[in-house]
Amino acid sequence: MITLSQAERLGDVLGLRLTRFSATPDGQGRTFFASTQDAELVMLKWFGADERPLPSALDYAETLRRRGYPTARTIAHGPVPFGHLPAVAGGGYVVVQEQLSGEPAWHGLTSSLLEEVLTAVEIQAGAASGTAPAGGQEGAALLTHVVRHDSRGWWRTARHSGAEIAELYTELGAWVRAVPAPEPRHDLVHFDLGFPNLLVDGDRLTGIVDMDQLTAGDRAVDLVSLAFHFDRLHRLGGWLPAPDTVGRLTERALRISGRPWWRHAVAYYALHQLNCTWPPDKAVRLAATAGIVRRMMAHPD
């Protein structure tokens, strides 16, 4: 985290003259609004030394934007040398992007908005061909490391989340290991495609943001993410654009990816759910998570 006064110094690092700084709602000391000397509204994002985005992710985002994907243009980005902000140990990384209109789709999506998001996901198809290092292995490696080798300690979290979750996630582990590890694919994958990262204005999609994890892989991963968001919304009393929304997303993901990618994506997001902080009531959160996991594992593939 950095303060507003610290953020005001970061434009100089990139050779930009930025003014009119303000903190963004829920920015958590990482995201700020500002204006360029040409009065263009921008967003400044701060990353600590151990969480900086790969430059390839920003390049991938530009590839998608040129294809018509509704994401922000990156104006400048670069490292913040150690010592430039004395109160921030280890330096960091700063990204300045155009500011998109709209508000996060906290309460879900209408049918027409969902169609716009699905159209955007199709733009991701094959977008990493010829650009991804190591033959498009990034996303496959990420899922394999997290799901099969517990690189983030999420299975460990499951074992300590109560007897019911521990038993269910033991079944989940066997279910996902019953298929091979996913093979490299050449789509681009957001890896965090959910309501907070979808900007809407009424019944219009105005942007898809937080592309910092963008990587080569299988776009069906993002459909699984959406399915998890819709399922959780429904279980917590929210409204769905159609009764079969979750099933429709699941079927579409399976048609695109097949069993290995789909099962690994389900396991990835099932594990990720245990590390969420919403809703605040842990018992409610775990109950919703268990319901989502059981539904996905019961789906024929």
PDB file of C-alpha atoms in Angstrom:
ATOM      1  CA  MET A   1       0.000   0.000   0.000  1.00  0.00           C
ATOM      2  CA  ILE A   2       1.048   3.587  -0.605  1.00  0.00           C
ATOM      3  CA  THR A   3      -0.416   6.925   0.415  1.00  0.00           C
ATOM      4  CA  LEU A   4      -1.955   9.519  -1.867  1.00  0.00           C
ATOM      5  CA  SER A   5       1.088  11.775  -1.446  1.00  0.00           C
ATOM      6  CA  GLN A   6       3.372   8.896  -2.444  1.00  0.00           C
ATOM      7  CA  ALA A   7       1.233   8.171  -5.508  1.00  0.00           C
ATOM      8  CA  GLU A   8       1.600  11.785  -6.605  1.00  0.00           C
ATOM      9  CA  ARG A   9       5.345  11.214  -7.031  1.00  0.00           C
ATOM     10  CA  LEU A  10       5.059   8.149  -9.256  1.00  0.00           C
ATOM     11  CA  GLY A  11       4.218   9.884 -12.520  1.00  0.00           C
ATOM     12  CA  ASP A  12       7.698  11.420 -12.475  1.00  0.00           C
ATOM     13  CA  VAL A  13       9.222   7.923 -12.503  1.00  0.00           C
ATOM     14  CA  LEU A  14       7.577   7.316 -15.884  1.00  0.00           C
ATOM     15  CA  GLY A  15       8.187  10.808 -17.223  1.00  0.00           C
ATOM     16  CA  LEU A  16       4.524  11.766 -16.929  1.00  0.00           C
ATOM     17  CA  ARG A  17       3.135  14.968 -15.488  1.00  0.00           C
ATOM     18  CA  LEU A  18       0.079  13.828 -13.541  1.00  0.00           C
ATOM     19  CA  THR A  19      -2.218  16.035 -11.458  1.00  0.00           C
ATOM     20  CA  ARG A  20      -5.588  15.950  -9.678  1.00  0.00           C
ATOM     21  CA  PHE A  21      -4.888  12.762  -7.777  1.00  0.00           C
ATOM     22  CA  SER A  22      -7.568  11.023  -5.745  1.00  0.00           C
ATOM     23  CA  ALA A  23      -7.963   7.596  -4.213  1.00  0.00           C
ATOM     24  CA  THR A  24     -10.344   5.202  -5.937  1.00  0.00           C
ATOM     25  CA  PRO A  25     -13.227   3.588  -4.037  1.00  0.00           C
ATOM     26  CA  ASP A  26     -11.982   0.305  -2.529  1.00  0.00           C
ATOM     27  CA  GLY A  27      -8.554   1.001  -4.027  1.00  0.00           C
ATOM     28  CA  GLN A  28      -6.858  -0.217  -0.831  1.00  0.00           C
ATOM     29  CA  GLY A  29      -3.920   2.114  -1.287  1.00  0.00           C
ATOM     30  CA  ARG A  30      -3.035   0.566  -4.627  1.00  0.00           C
ATOM     31  CA  THR A  31      -5.189   2.311  -7.223  1.00  0.00           C
ATOM     32  CA  PHE A  32      -5.604   6.055  -7.790  1.00  0.00           C
ATOM     33  CA  PHE A  33      -7.309   8.417 -10.215  1.00  0.00           C
ATOM     34  CA  ALA A  34      -5.300  11.205 -11.852  1.00  0.00           C
ATOM     35  CA  SER A  35      -5.179  13.446 -14.912  1.00  0.00           C
ATOM     36  CA  THR A  36      -2.451  13.980 -17.514  1.00  0.00           C
ATOM     37  CA  GLN A  37      -1.263  17.406 -18.642  1.00  0.00           C
ATOM     38  CA  ASP A  38      -3.571  16.952 -21.657  1.00  0.00           C
ATOM     39  CA  ALA A  39      -6.522  16.478 -19.279  1.00  0.00           C
ATOM     40  CA  GLU A  40      -6.847  12.772 -20.038  1.00  0.00           C
ATOM     41  CA  LEU A  41      -8.321  10.881 -17.093  1.00  0.00           C
ATOM     42  CA  VAL A  42      -6.106   7.991 -16.057  1.00  0.00           C
ATOM     43  CA  MET A  43      -5.780   5.329 -13.390  1.00  0.00           C
ATOM     44  CA  LEU A  44      -2.484   4.699 -11.622  1.00  0.00           C
ATOM     45  CA  LYS A  45      -1.896   1.226 -10.180  1.00  0.00           C
ATOM     46  CA  TRP A  46       0.822   0.412  -7.674  1.00  0.00           C
ATOM     47  CA  PHE A  47       2.343  -3.053  -7.245  1.00  0.00           C
ATOM     48  CA  GLY A  48       4.754  -4.018  -4.503  1.00  0.00           C
ATOM     49  CA  ALA A  49       8.134  -5.519  -5.322  1.00  0.00           C
ATOM     50  CA  ASP A  50       6.850  -9.087  -4.908  1.00  0.00           C
ATOM     51  CA  GLU A  51       3.627  -8.709  -6.908  1.00  0.00           C
ATOM     52  CA  ARG A  52       4.543  -6.740 -10.015  1.00  0.00           C
ATOM     53  CA  PRO A  53       2.747  -7.765 -13.225  1.00  0.00           C
ATOM     54  CA  LEU A  54       4.739  -9.417 -15.956  1.00  0.00           C
ATOM     55  CA  PRO A  55       5.340  -7.030 -18.857  1.00  0.00           C
ATOM     56  CA  SER A  56       3.972  -9.824 -21.065  1.00  0.00           C
ATOM     57  CA  ALA A  57       0.551  -9.433 -19.400  1.00  0.00           C
ATOM     58  CA  LEU A  58       0.446  -5.765 -20.388  1.00  0.00           C
ATOM     59  CA  ASP A  59       1.541  -6.676 -23.921  1.00  0.00           C
ATOM     60  CA  TYR A  60      -1.179  -9.319 -24.097  1.00  0.00           C
ATOM     61  CA  ALA A  61      -3.753  -6.747 -22.981  1.00  0.00           C
ATOM     62  CA  GLU A  62      -2.716  -4.470 -25.828  1.00  0.00           C
ATOM     63  CA  THR A  63      -3.045  -7.412 -28.237  1.00  0.00           C
ATOM     64  CA  LEU A  64      -6.624  -7.943 -27.078  1.00  0.00           C
ATOM     65  CA  ARG A  65      -7.424  -4.234 -27.169  1.00  0.00           C
ATOM     66  CA  ARG A  66      -6.312  -4.043 -30.801  1.00  0.00           C
ATOM     67  CA  ARG A  67      -8.699  -6.904 -31.519  1.00  0.00           C
ATOM     68  CA  GLY A  68     -11.580  -4.891 -30.078  1.00  0.00           C
ATOM     69  CA  TYR A  69     -11.526  -6.200 -26.520  1.00  0.00           C
ATOM     70  CA  PRO A  70     -12.991  -3.593 -24.124  1.00  0.00           C
ATOM     71  CA  THR A  71      -9.997  -2.988 -21.899  1.00  0.00           C
ATOM     72  CA  ALA A  72      -7.974   0.077 -20.989  1.00  0.00           C
ATOM     73  CA  ARG A  73      -5.052   1.395 -23.009  1.00  0.00           C
ATOM     74  CA  THR A  74      -1.770   1.300 -21.113  1.00  0.00           C
ATOM     75  CA  ILE A  75      -0.109   4.712 -21.291  1.00  0.00           C
ATOM     76  CA  ALA A  76       3.099   3.898 -19.429  1.00  0.00           C
ATOM     77  CA  HIS A  77       4.510   1.377 -16.977  1.00  0.00           C
ATOM     78  CA  GLY A  78       7.798   0.613 -15.306  1.00  0.00           C
ATOM     79  CA  PRO A  79       9.679  -0.236 -12.106  1.00  0.00           C
ATOM     80  CA  VAL A  80       9.985   2.141  -9.176  1.00  0.00           C
ATOM     81  CA  PRO A  81      13.610   1.900  -8.013  1.00  0.00           C
ATOM     82  CA  PHE A  82      14.326   1.054  -4.411  1.00  0.00           C
ATOM     83  CA  GLY A  83      14.637   4.260  -2.409  1.00  0.00           C
ATOM     84  CA  HIS A  84      12.442   6.401  -4.677  1.00  0.00           C
ATOM     85  CA  LEU A  85       9.696   6.110  -2.072  1.00  0.00           C
ATOM     86  CA  PRO A  86      11.688   5.891   1.173  1.00  0.00           C
ATOM     87  CA  ALA A  87       8.786   4.506   3.198  1.00  0.00           C
ATOM     88  CA  VAL A  88       8.255   1.615   0.757  1.00  0.00           C
ATOM     89  CA  ALA A  89      10.785  -1.162   1.177  1.00  0.00           C
ATOM     90  CA  GLY A  90      12.006  -2.944  -1.930  1.00  0.00           C
ATOM     91  CA  GLY A  91      10.600  -0.583  -4.538  1.00  0.00           C
ATOM     92  CA  GLY A  92       7.709  -1.647  -6.746  1.00  0.00           C
ATOM     93  CA  TYR A  93       6.060  -1.246 -10.124  1.00  0.00           C
ATOM     94  CA  VAL A  94       3.616   1.343 -11.465  1.00  0.00           C
ATOM     95  CA  VAL A  95       1.138   1.131 -14.347  1.00  0.00           C
ATOM     96  CA  VAL A  96      -0.779   4.096 -15.778  1.00  0.00           C
ATOM     97  CA  GLN A  97      -3.828   3.337 -17.907  1.00  0.00           C
ATOM     98  CA  GLU A  98      -6.713   5.264 -19.382  1.00  0.00           C
ATOM     99  CA  GLN A  99      -9.673   5.560 -17.046  1.00  0.00           C
ATOM    100  CA  LEU A 100     -12.735   3.694 -18.308  1.00  0.00           C
ATOM    101  CA  SER A 101     -16.294   4.750 -17.531  1.00  0.00           C
ATOM    102  CA  GLY A 102     -18.792   2.623 -15.653  1.00  0.00           C
ATOM    103  CA  GLU A 103     -19.032   0.890 -12.295  1.00  0.00           C
ATOM    104  CA  PRO A 104     -18.171  -2.680 -11.241  1.00  0.00           C
ATOM    105  CA  ALA A 105     -21.024  -5.126 -11.809  1.00  0.00           C
ATOM    106  CA  TRP A 106     -21.282  -5.967  -8.114  1.00  0.00           C
ATOM    107  CA  HIS A 107     -24.848  -7.245  -8.429  1.00  0.00           C
ATOM    108  CA  GLY A 108     -24.330  -9.492 -11.441  1.00  0.00           C
ATOM    109  CA  LEU A 109     -25.175  -9.145 -15.120  1.00  0.00           C
ATOM    110  CA  THR A 110     -28.320  -8.895 -17.215  1.00  0.00           C
ATOM    111  CA  SER A 111     -28.769 -11.240 -20.171  1.00  0.00           C
ATOM    112  CA  SER A 112     -27.531  -8.627 -22.638  1.00  0.00           C
ATOM    113  CA  LEU A 113     -24.492  -7.786 -20.497  1.00  0.00           C
ATOM    114  CA  LEU A 114     -23.618 -11.469 -20.209  1.00  0.00           C
ATOM    115  CA  GLU A 115     -23.760 -11.760 -24.000  1.00  0.00           C
ATOM    116  CA  GLU A 116     -21.321  -8.842 -24.295  1.00  0.00           C
ATOM    117  CA  VAL A 117     -18.938 -10.541 -21.864  1.00  0.00           C
ATOM    118  CA  LEU A 118     -19.160 -13.838 -23.764  1.00  0.00           C
ATOM    119  CA  THR A 119     -18.407 -11.980 -26.996  1.00  0.00           C
ATOM    120  CA  ALA A 120     -15.318 -10.481 -25.340  1.00  0.00           C
ATOM    121  CA  VAL A 121     -14.176 -13.921 -24.183  1.00  0.00           C
ATOM    122  CA  GLU A 122     -14.354 -15.135 -27.784  1.00  0.00           C
ATOM    123  CA  ILE A 123     -11.945 -12.347 -28.769  1.00  0.00           C
ATOM    124  CA  GLN A 124      -9.449 -14.114 -26.470  1.00  0.00           C
ATOM    125  CA  ALA A 125      -9.486 -17.209 -28.717  1.00  0.00           C
ATOM    126  CA  GLY A 126      -6.057 -17.872 -30.228  1.00  0.00           C
ATOM    127  CA  ALA A 127      -4.840 -14.392 -29.275  1.00  0.00           C
ATOM    128  CA  ALA A 128      -1.566 -15.746 -27.811  1.00  0.00           C
ATOM    129  CA  SER A 129      -0.550 -17.570 -30.995  1.00  0.00           C
ATOM    130  CA  GLY A 130       2.922 -16.451 -31.994  1.00  0.00           C
ATOM    131  CA  THR A 131       3.320 -14.215 -28.931  1.00  0.00           C
ATOM    132  CA  ALA A 132       3.322 -16.495 -25.880  1.00  0.00           C
ATOM    133  CA  PRO A 133       6.692 -17.718 -24.618  1.00  0.00           C
ATOM    134  CA  ALA A 134       7.377 -21.428 -24.273  1.00  0.00           C
ATOM    135  CA  GLY A 135       4.611 -22.407 -26.659  1.00  0.00           C
ATOM    136  CA  GLY A 136       1.710 -21.041 -24.628  1.00  0.00           C
ATOM    137  CA  GLN A 137       2.486 -23.012 -21.470  1.00  0.00           C
ATOM    138  CA  GLU A 138       1.901 -20.205 -18.942  1.00  0.00           C
ATOM    139  CA  GLY A 139      -1.712 -20.927 -18.031  1.00  0.00           C
ATOM    140  CA  ALA A 140      -1.271 -24.702 -18.126  1.00  0.00           C
ATOM    141  CA  ALA A 141       1.727 -24.381 -15.829  1.00  0.00           C
ATOM    142  CA  LEU A 142      -0.178 -22.117 -13.439  1.00  0.00           C
ATOM    143  CA  LEU A 143      -3.079 -24.531 -13.080  1.00  0.00           C
ATOM    144  CA  THR A 144      -0.727 -27.490 -12.730  1.00  0.00           C
ATOM    145  CA  HIS A 145       1.384 -25.804 -10.060  1.00  0.00           C
ATOM    146  CA  VAL A 146      -1.626 -24.656  -8.034  1.00  0.00           C
ATOM    147  CA  VAL A 147      -3.906 -27.662  -8.459  1.00  0.00           C
ATOM    148  CA  ARG A 148      -1.451 -30.559  -8.569  1.00  0.00           C
ATOM    149  CA  HIS A 149       1.480 -29.187  -6.547  1.00  0.00           C
ATOM    150  CA  ASP A 150      -0.236 -26.760  -4.110  1.00  0.00           C
ATOM    151  CA  SER A 151       2.146 -23.916  -5.002  1.00  0.00           C
ATOM    152  CA  ARG A 152      -0.066 -21.374  -3.186  1.00  0.00           C
ATOM    153  CA  GLY A 153      -0.928 -23.501  -0.173  1.00  0.00           C
ATOM    154  CA  TRP A 154      -4.647 -23.558  -1.018  1.00  0.00           C
ATOM    155  CA  TRP A 155      -5.039 -27.300  -0.427  1.00  0.00           C
ATOM    156  CA  ARG A 156      -3.503 -26.718   2.976  1.00  0.00           C
ATOM    157  CA  THR A 157      -6.177 -24.095   3.631  1.00  0.00           C
ATOM    158  CA  ALA A 158      -8.864 -26.624   2.681  1.00  0.00           C
ATOM    159  CA  ARG A 159      -7.528 -29.149   5.169  1.00  0.00           C
ATOM    160  CA  HIS A 160      -7.907 -26.567   7.939  1.00  0.00           C
ATOM    161  CA  SER A 161     -11.380 -25.261   7.006  1.00  0.00           C
ATOM    162  CA  GLY A 162     -13.416 -27.789   8.991  1.00  0.00           C
ATOM    163  CA  ALA A 163     -14.186 -31.479   8.616  1.00  0.00           C
ATOM    164  CA  GLU A 164     -16.871 -31.064   5.918  1.00  0.00           C
ATOM    165  CA  ILE A 165     -14.686 -28.919   3.656  1.00  0.00           C
ATOM    166  CA  ALA A 166     -11.632 -31.117   4.256  1.00  0.00           C
ATOM    167  CA  GLU A 167     -13.578 -34.230   3.217  1.00  0.00           C
ATOM    168  CA  LEU A 168     -15.156 -32.547   0.202  1.00  0.00           C
ATOM    169  CA  TYR A 169     -11.836 -31.185  -1.022  1.00  0.00           C
ATOM    170  CA  THR A 170     -10.226 -34.611  -0.632  1.00  0.00           C
ATOM    171  CA  GLU A 171     -12.864 -35.836  -3.108  1.00  0.00           C
ATOM    172  CA  LEU A 172     -12.136 -32.815  -5.315  1.00  0.00           C
ATOM    173  CA  GLY A 173      -8.426 -33.676  -5.344  1.00  0.00           C
ATOM    174  CA  ALA A 174      -9.137 -37.231  -6.495  1.00  0.00           C
ATOM    175  CA  TRP A 175     -11.615 -35.927  -9.098  1.00  0.00           C
ATOM    176  CA  VAL A 176      -9.112 -33.566 -10.701  1.00  0.00           C
ATOM    177  CA  ARG A 177      -6.241 -36.051 -10.599  1.00  0.00           C
ATOM    178  CA  ALA A 178      -8.369 -38.543 -12.517  1.00  0.00           C
ATOM    179  CA  VAL A 179      -7.586 -36.541 -15.683  1.00  0.00           C
ATOM    180  CA  PRO A 180      -4.189 -35.572 -17.147  1.00  0.00           C
ATOM    181  CA  ALA A 181      -2.616 -32.173 -16.500  1.00  0.00           C
ATOM    182  CA  PRO A 182      -3.794 -29.587 -19.057  1.00  0.00           C
ATOM    183  CA  GLU A 183      -1.832 -29.201 -22.282  1.00  0.00           C
ATOM    184  CA  PRO A 184      -0.667 -25.751 -23.485  1.00  0.00           C
ATOM    185  CA  ARG A 185      -3.257 -23.676 -25.355  1.00  0.00           C
ATOM    186  CA  HIS A 186      -2.996 -20.355 -27.184  1.00  0.00           C
ATOM    187  CA  ASP A 187      -5.998 -18.340 -26.043  1.00  0.00           C
ATOM    188  CA  LEU A 188      -5.489 -15.450 -23.657  1.00  0.00           C
ATOM    189  CA  VAL A 189      -6.985 -15.893 -20.190  1.00  0.00           C
ATOM    190  CA  HIS A 190      -7.937 -13.159 -17.725  1.00  0.00           C
ATOM    191  CA  PHE A 191      -7.723 -15.533 -14.712  1.00  0.00           C
ATOM    192  CA  ASP A 192      -9.892 -13.245 -12.556  1.00  0.00           C
ATOM    193  CA  LEU A 193     -12.961 -12.648 -14.709  1.00  0.00           C
ATOM    194  CA  GLY A 194     -15.717 -11.809 -12.256  1.00  0.00           C
ATOM    195  CA  PHE A 195     -18.222  -9.105 -11.380  1.00  0.00           C
ATOM    196  CA  PRO A 196     -15.747  -6.667  -9.718  1.00  0.00           C
ATOM    197  CA  ASN A 197     -13.632  -6.561 -12.902  1.00  0.00           C
ATOM    198  CA  LEU A 198     -16.547  -5.976 -15.287  1.00  0.00           C
ATOM    199  CA  LEU A 199     -17.453  -2.291 -15.681  1.00  0.00           C
ATOM    200  CA  VAL A 200     -21.007  -1.498 -16.720  1.00  0.00           C
ATOM    201  CA  ASP A 201     -23.079   1.596 -17.406  1.00  0.00           C
ATOM    202  CA  GLY A 202     -26.732   0.624 -17.257  1.00  0.00           C
ATOM    203  CA  ASP A 203     -27.156  -2.221 -19.714  1.00  0.00           C
ATOM    204  CA  ARG A 204     -23.836  -1.634 -21.491  1.00  0.00           C
ATOM    205  CA  LEU A 205     -20.441  -3.212 -20.848  1.00  0.00           C
ATOM    206  CA  THR A 206     -17.898  -0.390 -20.729  1.00  0.00           C
ATOM    207  CA  GLY A 207     -14.744  -2.282 -19.832  1.00  0.00           C
ATOM    208  CA  ILE A 208     -12.940  -5.324 -18.488  1.00  0.00           C
ATOM    209  CA  VAL A 209     -10.180  -4.362 -16.075  1.00  0.00           C
ATOM    210  CA  ASP A 210      -7.429  -5.787 -13.840  1.00  0.00           C
ATOM    211  CA  MET A 211      -5.662  -7.599 -16.667  1.00  0.00           C
ATOM    212  CA  ASP A 212      -2.524  -8.080 -14.562  1.00  0.00           C
ATOM    213  CA  GLN A 213      -2.789 -11.885 -14.553  1.00  0.00           C
ATOM    214  CA  LEU A 214      -3.461 -12.163 -18.286  1.00  0.00           C
ATOM    215  CA  THR A 215      -1.699 -15.222 -19.630  1.00  0.00           C
ATOM    216  CA  ALA A 216      -1.724 -17.791 -22.421  1.00  0.00           C
ATOM    217  CA  GLY A 217      -4.024 -20.754 -21.910  1.00  0.00           C
ATOM    218  CA  ASP A 218      -7.641 -21.826 -22.424  1.00  0.00           C
ATOM    219  CA  ARG A 219     -10.340 -19.133 -22.438  1.00  0.00           C
ATOM    220  CA  ALA A 220     -12.767 -21.626 -20.888  1.00  0.00           C
ATOM    221  CA  VAL A 221     -11.006 -20.914 -17.578  1.00  0.00           C
ATOM    222  CA  ASP A 222     -12.686 -17.502 -17.592  1.00  0.00           C
ATOM    223  CA  LEU A 223     -16.091 -19.086 -18.234  1.00  0.00           C
ATOM    224  CA  VAL A 224     -15.575 -21.297 -15.186  1.00  0.00           C
ATOM    225  CA  SER A 225     -14.732 -18.180 -13.172  1.00  0.00           C
ATOM    226  CA  LEU A 226     -17.977 -16.544 -14.311  1.00  0.00           C
ATOM    227  CA  ALA A 227     -19.941 -19.684 -13.471  1.00  0.00           C
ATOM    228  CA  PHE A 228     -18.543 -19.615  -9.929  1.00  0.00           C
ATOM    229  CA  HIS A 229     -19.486 -15.953  -9.548  1.00  0.00           C
ATOM    230  CA  PHE A 230     -23.047 -16.547 -10.755  1.00  0.00           C
ATOM    231  CA  ASP A 231     -23.504 -19.660  -8.629  1.00  0.00           C
ATOM    232  CA  ARG A 232     -22.303 -17.897  -5.488  1.00  0.00           C
ATOM    233  CA  LEU A 233     -24.514 -14.872  -6.264  1.00  0.00           C
ATOM    234  CA  HIS A 234     -27.551 -17.144  -6.595  1.00  0.00           C
ATOM    235  CA  ARG A 235     -26.808 -19.074  -3.392  1.00  0.00           C
ATOM    236  CA  LEU A 236     -26.529 -15.798  -1.496  1.00  0.00           C
ATOM    237  CA  GLY A 237     -29.901 -14.581  -2.741  1.00  0.00           C
ATOM    238  CA  GLY A 238     -28.888 -12.702  -5.886  1.00  0.00           C
ATOM    239  CA  TRP A 239     -30.654 -12.604  -9.240  1.00  0.00           C
ATOM    240  CA  LEU A 240     -29.558 -14.576 -12.332  1.00  0.00           C
ATOM    241  CA  PRO A 241     -30.238 -13.477 -15.924  1.00  0.00           C
ATOM    242  CA  ALA A 242     -31.727 -16.946 -16.581  1.00  0.00           C
ATOM    243  CA  PRO A 243     -32.312 -20.024 -14.405  1.00  0.00           C
ATOM    244  CA  ASP A 244     -29.794 -22.078 -16.409  1.00  0.00           C
ATOM    245  CA  THR A 245     -27.002 -19.452 -16.443  1.00  0.00           C
ATOM    246  CA  VAL A 246     -24.487 -21.540 -14.495  1.00  0.00           C
ATOM    247  CA  GLY A 247     -25.263 -24.684 -16.488  1.00  0.00           C
ATOM    248  CA  ARG A 248     -24.993 -22.775 -19.758  1.00  0.00           C
ATOM    249  CA  LEU A 249     -21.566 -21.404 -18.840  1.00  0.00           C
ATOM    250  CA  THR A 250     -20.434 -24.859 -17.735  1.00  0.00           C
ATOM    251  CA  GLU A 251     -21.534 -26.488 -20.985  1.00  0.00           C
ATOM    252  CA  ARG A 252     -19.883 -23.774 -23.042  1.00  0.00           C
ATOM    253  CA  ALA A 253     -16.615 -24.181 -21.123  1.00  0.00           C
ATOM    254  CA  LEU A 254     -16.661 -27.941 -21.627  1.00  0.00           C
ATOM    255  CA  ARG A 255     -17.267 -27.574 -25.370  1.00  0.00           C
ATOM    256  CA  ILE A 256     -14.239 -25.306 -25.626  1.00  0.00           C
ATOM    257  CA  SER A 257     -11.777 -27.080 -23.382  1.00  0.00           C
ATOM    258  CA  GLY A 258     -12.625 -30.690 -22.653  1.00  0.00           C
ATOM    259  CA  ARG A 259     -12.155 -32.476 -19.332  1.00  0.00           C
ATOM    260  CA  PRO A 260      -8.525 -31.738 -18.304  1.00  0.00           C
ATOM    261  CA  TRP A 261      -8.690 -27.936 -18.618  1.00  0.00           C
ATOM    262  CA  TRP A 262     -12.250 -27.789 -17.279  1.00  0.00           C
ATOM    263  CA  ARG A 263     -11.596 -29.939 -14.202  1.00  0.00           C
ATOM    264  CA  HIS A 264      -8.390 -28.076 -13.399  1.00  0.00           C
ATOM    265  CA  ALA A 265     -10.182 -24.748 -13.772  1.00  0.00           C
ATOM    266  CA  VAL A 266     -12.973 -25.930 -11.457  1.00  0.00           C
ATOM    267  CA  ALA A 267     -10.422 -27.094  -8.862  1.00  0.00           C
ATOM    268  CA  TYR A 268      -8.482 -23.821  -9.175  1.00  0.00           C
ATOM    269  CA  TYR A 269     -11.531 -21.652  -8.503  1.00  0.00           C
ATOM    270  CA  ALA A 270     -12.866 -24.023  -5.832  1.00  0.00           C
ATOM    271  CA  LEU A 271      -9.578 -23.583  -3.991  1.00  0.00           C
ATOM    272  CA  HIS A 272      -9.559 -19.853  -4.648  1.00  0.00           C
ATOM    273  CA  GLN A 273     -13.021 -19.576  -3.037  1.00  0.00           C
ATOM    274  CA  LEU A 274     -11.565 -20.631   0.299  1.00  0.00           C
ATOM    275  CA  ASN A 275      -9.264 -17.603   0.252  1.00  0.00           C
ATOM    276  CA  CYS A 276     -12.015 -15.068  -0.492  1.00  0.00           C
ATOM    277  CA  THR A 277     -13.164 -12.651   2.201  1.00  0.00           C
ATOM    278  CA  TRP A 278     -16.716 -12.157   0.941  1.00  0.00           C
ATOM    279  CA  PRO A 279     -19.230 -12.648   2.372  1.00  0.00           C
ATOM    280  CA  PRO A 280     -17.639 -11.752   5.721  1.00  0.00           C
ATOM    281  CA  ASP A 281     -19.434 -14.519   7.632  1.00  0.00           C
ATOM    282  CA  LYS A 282     -17.098 -17.508   7.265  1.00  0.00           C
ATOM    283  CA  ALA A 283     -19.847 -20.079   7.842  1.00  0.00           C
ATOM    284  CA  VAL A 284     -21.969 -18.573   5.056  1.00  0.00           C
ATOM    285  CA  ARG A 285     -18.923 -18.383   2.787  1.00  0.00           C
ATOM    286  CA  LEU A 286     -17.936 -22.009   3.345  1.00  0.00           C
ATOM    287  CA  ALA A 287     -21.510 -23.240   2.859  1.00  0.00           C
ATOM    288  CA  ALA A 288     -21.757 -21.430  -0.480  1.00  0.00           C
ATOM    289  CA  THR A 289     -18.359 -22.760  -1.517  1.00  0.00           C
ATOM    290  CA  ALA A 290     -19.315 -26.351  -0.668  1.00  0.00           C
ATOM    291  CA  GLY A 291     -22.488 -26.033  -2.736  1.00  0.00           C
ATOM    292  CA  ILE A 292     -20.597 -24.730  -5.776  1.00  0.00           C
ATOM    293  CA  VAL A 293     -17.974 -27.468  -5.571  1.00  0.00           C
ATOM    294  CA  ARG A 294     -20.566 -30.248  -5.304  1.00  0.00           C
ATOM    295  CA  ARG A 295     -22.507 -28.846  -8.261  1.00  0.00           C
ATOM    296  CA  MET A 296     -19.437 -28.682 -10.483  1.00  0.00           C
ATOM    297  CA  MET A 297     -18.185 -32.146  -9.554  1.00  0.00           C
ATOM    298  CA  ALA A 298     -21.656 -33.620 -10.245  1.00  0.00           C
ATOM    299  CA  HIS A 299     -21.794 -32.140 -13.749  1.00  0.00           C
ATOM    300  CA  PRO A 300     -21.235 -34.833 -16.420  1.00  0.00           C
ATOM    301  CA  ASP A 301     -18.128 -34.279 -18.511  1.00  0.00           C
TER     302      ASP A 301
END
